[in-house]
Amino acid sequence: AQKITQTQPGMFVQEKEAVTLDCTYDTSDQSYGLFWYKQPSSGEMIFLIYQGSYDEQNATEGRYSLNFQKARKSANLVISASQLGDSAMYFCAIVPSGSARQLTFGSGTQLTVLP
Amino acid sequence: GAVVSQHPSWVICKSGTSVKIECRSLDFQATTMFWYRQFPKQSLMLMATSNEGSKATYEQGVEKDKFLINHASLTLSTLTVTSAHPEDSSFYICSAREGTGGSKTEAFFGQGTRLTVV
């Protein structure tokens, strides 16, 4: 079984500053993938970034980077140079490798970017 | 990237009626699709796994006779909320992954359907 814990229900950040959204996970699988999704008020789920458990380097996608610490079972999302459009709900998710199983999501963090 | 289209994006129905929600993978074949339910300010909760050509697998506590899932082709899964009641009002969202999975296979999501039962 997998579990994702996001301990920050809400976060505020000033525009143009960086922000870190926390995510810790628990899994008995040796190989797994970690995802971050953004959900604006419209409801769509927007894929942001992926980290494989055996990837040696932290994933980066534009302004998004993932601070992956496998021993600590954490996969924090870092958003650099925040923009007003980044205000949304952010979900961390995990899926085991080798099957078409569903993602297990955390409870989410509501990020608000202040002008 | 791959696209998953969900329709309708919102629907209002009367209590006791049934509502069908469609989820289509537009440019890839999805042997497996997932249906989630999301209450306001909460996470996505998996309702069921839809398998092409076979019966859906429902999560514990989800009434399979109330939430009918049909995955008749590799590109279409439907969720029918039967005899809807106000407590069924929620945001329903589907997702699909290409091929047989593997952890790196990104899950693509539909736009979601906001159901309101009055």
mmCIF file of C-alpha atoms in Angstrom:
data_model
loop_
_atom_site.group_PDB
_atom_site.id
_atom_site.type_symbol
_atom_site.label_atom_id
_atom_site.label_comp_id
_atom_site.label_asym_id
_atom_site.label_seq_id
_atom_site.Cartn_x
_atom_site.Cartn_y
_atom_site.Cartn_z
ATOM 1 C CA ALA A 1 0.000 0.000 0.000
ATOM 2 C CA GLN A 2 1.060 3.573 -0.586
ATOM 3 C CA LYS A 3 0.432 6.725 1.369
ATOM 4 C CA ILE A 4 1.154 10.372 0.657
ATOM 5 C CA THR A 5 1.264 13.013 3.369
ATOM 6 C CA GLN A 6 1.062 16.716 2.629
ATOM 7 C CA THR A 7 1.224 18.582 5.917
ATOM 8 C CA GLN A 8 0.584 22.093 4.614
ATOM 9 C CA PRO A 9 -3.118 22.673 3.942
ATOM 10 C CA GLY A 10 -2.394 26.237 2.870
ATOM 11 C CA MET A 11 0.653 28.249 1.865
ATOM 12 C CA PHE A 12 1.204 31.874 0.962
ATOM 13 C CA VAL A 13 4.080 33.242 -1.090
ATOM 14 C CA GLN A 14 4.942 36.651 -2.417
ATOM 15 C CA GLU A 15 5.033 37.028 -6.174
ATOM 16 C CA LYS A 16 8.493 36.360 -7.663
ATOM 17 C CA GLU A 17 9.666 34.469 -4.604
ATOM 18 C CA ALA A 18 10.312 30.732 -4.350
ATOM 19 C CA VAL A 19 8.134 28.357 -2.353
ATOM 20 C CA THR A 20 8.512 24.751 -1.237
ATOM 21 C CA LEU A 21 5.530 22.435 -0.918
ATOM 22 C CA ASP A 22 6.159 19.429 1.282
ATOM 23 C CA CYS A 23 5.394 15.816 0.434
ATOM 24 C CA THR A 24 6.356 12.666 2.298
ATOM 25 C CA TYR A 25 5.407 9.198 1.269
ATOM 26 C CA ASP A 26 5.253 5.655 2.497
ATOM 27 C CA THR A 27 5.421 2.607 0.285
ATOM 28 C CA SER A 28 6.508 -0.994 0.449
ATOM 29 C CA ASP A 29 7.420 -1.007 -3.226
ATOM 30 C CA GLN A 30 11.074 -0.847 -4.217
ATOM 31 C CA SER A 31 10.329 0.885 -7.504
ATOM 32 C CA TYR A 32 7.826 3.681 -7.773
ATOM 33 C CA GLY A 33 7.126 7.042 -9.296
ATOM 34 C CA LEU A 34 6.229 10.348 -7.707
ATOM 35 C CA PHE A 35 4.127 13.009 -9.382
ATOM 36 C CA TRP A 36 3.064 16.544 -8.684
ATOM 37 C CA TYR A 37 -0.161 17.927 -10.123
ATOM 38 C CA LYS A 38 -1.653 21.416 -10.063
ATOM 39 C CA GLN A 39 -5.403 21.867 -9.815
ATOM 40 C CA PRO A 40 -6.699 25.399 -10.448
ATOM 41 C CA SER A 41 -10.214 26.421 -9.492
ATOM 42 C CA SER A 42 -11.478 25.130 -12.857
ATOM 43 C CA GLY A 43 -10.819 21.598 -11.596
ATOM 44 C CA GLU A 44 -8.513 20.231 -14.272
ATOM 45 C CA MET A 45 -5.471 18.300 -13.115
ATOM 46 C CA ILE A 46 -2.293 19.636 -14.677
ATOM 47 C CA PHE A 47 0.809 17.454 -14.624
ATOM 48 C CA LEU A 48 3.856 19.341 -13.368
ATOM 49 C CA ILE A 49 6.752 16.999 -12.706
ATOM 50 C CA TYR A 50 7.749 13.360 -12.260
ATOM 51 C CA GLN A 51 10.485 11.637 -10.229
ATOM 52 C CA GLY A 52 11.330 7.966 -10.501
ATOM 53 C CA SER A 53 12.569 6.205 -7.395
ATOM 54 C CA TYR A 54 15.770 5.155 -9.141
ATOM 55 C CA ASP A 55 16.460 8.505 -10.768
ATOM 56 C CA GLU A 56 19.746 9.768 -9.440
ATOM 57 C CA GLN A 57 19.122 13.392 -10.219
ATOM 58 C CA ASN A 58 16.320 15.573 -8.979
ATOM 59 C CA ALA A 59 13.723 16.266 -11.638
ATOM 60 C CA THR A 60 13.321 19.758 -13.033
ATOM 61 C CA GLU A 61 10.718 21.203 -15.385
ATOM 62 C CA GLY A 62 11.071 24.901 -16.015
ATOM 63 C CA ARG A 63 10.256 26.728 -12.769
ATOM 64 C CA TYR A 64 9.407 23.470 -11.032
ATOM 65 C CA SER A 65 11.983 21.265 -9.353
ATOM 66 C CA LEU A 66 11.628 18.299 -7.106
ATOM 67 C CA ASN A 67 13.775 17.928 -3.995
ATOM 68 C CA PHE A 68 13.869 14.137 -3.786
ATOM 69 C CA GLN A 69 15.328 12.635 -0.633
ATOM 70 C CA LYS A 70 14.782 8.920 -0.894
ATOM 71 C CA ALA A 71 16.125 7.969 2.513
ATOM 72 C CA ARG A 72 13.765 10.433 4.137
ATOM 73 C CA LYS A 73 10.940 9.465 1.780
ATOM 74 C CA SER A 74 10.279 13.017 0.824
ATOM 75 C CA ALA A 75 9.582 14.613 -2.545
ATOM 76 C CA ASN A 76 9.125 18.319 -2.020
ATOM 77 C CA LEU A 77 8.106 20.574 -4.899
ATOM 78 C CA VAL A 78 9.977 23.823 -5.323
ATOM 79 C CA ILE A 79 8.399 26.559 -7.408
ATOM 80 C CA SER A 80 10.800 29.341 -8.273
ATOM 81 C CA ALA A 81 9.813 32.894 -9.193
ATOM 82 C CA SER A 82 6.171 32.452 -8.221
ATOM 83 C CA GLN A 83 3.536 33.963 -10.456
ATOM 84 C CA LEU A 84 -0.043 34.940 -9.680
ATOM 85 C CA GLY A 85 -1.187 32.139 -11.972
ATOM 86 C CA ASP A 86 0.484 29.614 -9.709
ATOM 87 C CA SER A 87 -2.295 30.071 -7.165
ATOM 88 C CA ALA A 88 -3.977 26.664 -7.087
ATOM 89 C CA MET A 89 -4.239 23.393 -5.231
ATOM 90 C CA TYR A 90 -1.170 21.186 -5.520
ATOM 91 C CA PHE A 91 -1.251 17.420 -5.122
ATOM 92 C CA CYS A 92 1.585 14.985 -4.648
ATOM 93 C CA ALA A 93 0.960 11.425 -5.822
ATOM 94 C CA ILE A 94 2.690 8.056 -5.932
ATOM 95 C CA VAL A 95 2.336 4.964 -8.103
ATOM 96 C CA PRO A 96 4.239 1.670 -8.019
ATOM 97 C CA SER A 97 6.182 0.624 -11.069
ATOM 98 C CA GLY A 98 5.335 -2.162 -13.430
ATOM 99 C CA SER A 99 1.590 -1.992 -13.477
ATOM 100 C CA ALA A 100 -1.262 0.169 -14.630
ATOM 101 C CA ARG A 101 -2.310 0.974 -11.118
ATOM 102 C CA GLN A 102 -3.873 4.204 -10.045
ATOM 103 C CA LEU A 103 -2.115 7.128 -8.430
ATOM 104 C CA THR A 104 -2.498 7.606 -4.701
ATOM 105 C CA PHE A 105 -2.871 11.283 -3.869
ATOM 106 C CA GLY A 106 -2.060 13.364 -0.844
ATOM 107 C CA SER A 107 -4.551 15.766 0.702
ATOM 108 C CA GLY A 108 -3.165 18.703 -1.230
ATOM 109 C CA THR A 109 -1.774 22.143 -0.470
ATOM 110 C CA GLN A 110 -3.630 25.320 -1.416
ATOM 111 C CA LEU A 111 -1.039 27.809 -2.635
ATOM 112 C CA THR A 112 -1.864 31.487 -2.813
ATOM 113 C CA VAL A 113 0.533 33.860 -4.547
ATOM 114 C CA LEU A 114 0.291 37.412 -3.243
ATOM 115 C CA PRO A 115 0.926 40.426 -5.493
ATOM 116 C CA GLY B 1 1.000 15.373 -24.587
ATOM 117 C CA ALA B 2 -1.835 12.908 -24.634
ATOM 118 C CA VAL B 3 -5.325 14.241 -24.158
ATOM 119 C CA VAL B 4 -8.220 12.866 -22.183
ATOM 120 C CA SER B 5 -11.582 14.452 -22.857
ATOM 121 C CA GLN B 6 -14.373 14.291 -20.321
ATOM 122 C CA HIS B 7 -17.934 15.303 -21.027
ATOM 123 C CA PRO B 8 -20.005 17.027 -19.789
ATOM 124 C CA SER B 9 -17.994 19.514 -17.758
ATOM 125 C CA TRP B 10 -20.993 20.237 -15.594
ATOM 126 C CA VAL B 11 -24.492 18.869 -15.211
ATOM 127 C CA ILE B 12 -27.516 19.589 -13.064
ATOM 128 C CA CYS B 13 -30.062 16.849 -12.708
ATOM 129 C CA LYS B 14 -33.161 16.117 -10.710
ATOM 130 C CA SER B 15 -33.085 13.702 -7.835
ATOM 131 C CA GLY B 16 -33.927 10.196 -8.991
ATOM 132 C CA THR B 17 -32.635 10.576 -12.529
ATOM 133 C CA SER B 18 -29.473 9.074 -14.015
ATOM 134 C CA VAL B 19 -26.497 10.901 -15.421
ATOM 135 C CA LYS B 20 -23.842 9.550 -17.782
ATOM 136 C CA ILE B 21 -20.310 10.948 -17.876
ATOM 137 C CA GLU B 22 -17.958 10.088 -20.719
ATOM 138 C CA CYS B 23 -14.194 9.855 -20.633
ATOM 139 C CA ARG B 24 -12.296 9.530 -23.914
ATOM 140 C CA SER B 25 -8.616 9.136 -24.634
ATOM 141 C CA LEU B 26 -8.186 11.116 -27.826
ATOM 142 C CA ASP B 27 -4.780 10.086 -29.119
ATOM 143 C CA PHE B 28 -3.820 6.927 -27.302
ATOM 144 C CA GLN B 29 -5.314 3.630 -26.271
ATOM 145 C CA ALA B 30 -6.154 3.273 -22.633
ATOM 146 C CA THR B 31 -6.688 -0.269 -21.435
ATOM 147 C CA THR B 32 -7.253 1.099 -17.973
ATOM 148 C CA MET B 33 -9.051 4.228 -16.875
ATOM 149 C CA PHE B 34 -9.698 5.463 -13.370
ATOM 150 C CA TRP B 35 -12.659 7.301 -11.946
ATOM 151 C CA TYR B 36 -12.195 9.637 -9.012
ATOM 152 C CA ARG B 37 -14.541 11.665 -6.880
ATOM 153 C CA GLN B 38 -13.524 14.893 -5.236
ATOM 154 C CA PHE B 39 -15.384 16.864 -2.607
ATOM 155 C CA PRO B 40 -14.629 20.585 -2.201
ATOM 156 C CA LYS B 41 -11.160 21.279 -0.874
ATOM 157 C CA GLN B 42 -10.416 17.585 -0.541
ATOM 158 C CA SER B 43 -8.221 15.142 -2.375
ATOM 159 C CA LEU B 44 -9.154 12.825 -5.211
ATOM 160 C CA MET B 45 -10.628 9.579 -3.977
ATOM 161 C CA LEU B 46 -10.497 6.607 -6.301
ATOM 162 C CA MET B 47 -13.926 5.156 -6.970
ATOM 163 C CA ALA B 48 -13.145 2.434 -9.455
ATOM 164 C CA THR B 49 -10.747 1.120 -12.037
ATOM 165 C CA SER B 50 -12.251 0.668 -15.455
ATOM 166 C CA ASN B 51 -10.811 -2.169 -17.529
ATOM 167 C CA GLU B 52 -11.489 -2.423 -21.244
ATOM 168 C CA GLY B 53 -13.583 -5.461 -22.022
ATOM 169 C CA SER B 54 -14.088 -6.565 -18.456
ATOM 170 C CA LYS B 55 -15.854 -5.552 -15.285
ATOM 171 C CA ALA B 56 -14.735 -2.545 -13.352
ATOM 172 C CA THR B 57 -12.994 -2.930 -10.028
ATOM 173 C CA TYR B 58 -14.642 -0.846 -7.336
ATOM 174 C CA GLU B 59 -13.030 0.527 -4.211
ATOM 175 C CA GLN B 60 -14.400 -0.427 -0.857
ATOM 176 C CA GLY B 61 -17.511 1.515 0.016
ATOM 177 C CA VAL B 62 -18.414 2.443 -3.564
ATOM 178 C CA GLU B 63 -21.772 1.074 -4.663
ATOM 179 C CA LYS B 64 -21.271 -0.643 -7.992
ATOM 180 C CA ASP B 65 -25.000 -0.679 -8.712
ATOM 181 C CA LYS B 66 -25.175 3.062 -8.236
ATOM 182 C CA PHE B 67 -22.035 3.997 -10.140
ATOM 183 C CA LEU B 68 -22.123 1.948 -13.317
ATOM 184 C CA ILE B 69 -18.908 1.857 -15.293
ATOM 185 C CA ASN B 70 -18.609 0.669 -18.865
ATOM 186 C CA HIS B 71 -15.311 0.483 -20.759
ATOM 187 C CA ALA B 72 -16.492 -0.740 -24.110
ATOM 188 C CA SER B 73 -13.494 0.334 -26.170
ATOM 189 C CA LEU B 74 -9.860 1.264 -25.727
ATOM 190 C CA THR B 75 -10.722 4.939 -25.926
ATOM 191 C CA LEU B 76 -13.976 5.293 -24.036
ATOM 192 C CA SER B 77 -15.124 4.707 -20.500
ATOM 193 C CA THR B 78 -18.439 5.888 -19.107
ATOM 194 C CA LEU B 79 -19.626 6.450 -15.563
ATOM 195 C CA THR B 80 -23.378 6.450 -14.992
ATOM 196 C CA VAL B 81 -24.702 7.747 -11.709
ATOM 197 C CA THR B 82 -28.020 5.979 -11.332
ATOM 198 C CA SER B 83 -30.943 7.323 -9.325
ATOM 199 C CA ALA B 84 -28.897 10.326 -8.307
ATOM 200 C CA HIS B 85 -29.476 11.999 -4.963
ATOM 201 C CA PRO B 86 -28.221 15.319 -3.597
ATOM 202 C CA GLU B 87 -25.443 13.552 -1.685
ATOM 203 C CA ASP B 88 -24.043 12.379 -5.039
ATOM 204 C CA SER B 89 -23.314 15.994 -5.933
ATOM 205 C CA SER B 90 -19.572 16.172 -6.382
ATOM 206 C CA PHE B 91 -16.730 16.637 -8.838
ATOM 207 C CA TYR B 92 -16.020 13.507 -10.829
ATOM 208 C CA ILE B 93 -12.793 13.173 -12.787
ATOM 209 C CA CYS B 94 -11.360 10.411 -14.903
ATOM 210 C CA SER B 95 -7.791 9.586 -15.773
ATOM 211 C CA ALA B 96 -6.043 7.284 -18.173
ATOM 212 C CA ARG B 97 -2.525 6.044 -18.637
ATOM 213 C CA GLU B 98 -1.017 4.879 -21.888
ATOM 214 C CA GLY B 99 -0.146 1.271 -22.412
ATOM 215 C CA THR B 100 0.271 -1.062 -19.483
ATOM 216 C CA GLY B 101 1.733 1.413 -17.059
ATOM 217 C CA GLY B 102 5.111 1.437 -15.475
ATOM 218 C CA SER B 103 5.646 4.188 -13.015
ATOM 219 C CA LYS B 104 6.818 6.794 -15.482
ATOM 220 C CA THR B 105 3.690 6.624 -17.552
ATOM 221 C CA GLU B 106 2.004 9.885 -16.848
ATOM 222 C CA ALA B 107 -1.632 9.796 -15.883
ATOM 223 C CA PHE B 108 -3.661 12.170 -18.025
ATOM 224 C CA PHE B 109 -6.813 13.603 -16.569
ATOM 225 C CA GLY B 110 -10.081 14.680 -18.048
ATOM 226 C CA GLN B 111 -11.402 18.133 -17.344
ATOM 227 C CA GLY B 112 -13.759 16.802 -14.688
ATOM 228 C CA THR B 113 -17.532 16.905 -14.339
ATOM 229 C CA ARG B 114 -19.262 18.918 -11.690
ATOM 230 C CA LEU B 115 -22.498 17.139 -10.844
ATOM 231 C CA THR B 116 -25.255 18.908 -8.953
ATOM 232 C CA VAL B 117 -28.332 16.941 -8.000
ATOM 233 C CA VAL B 118 -31.341 19.048 -7.036
#
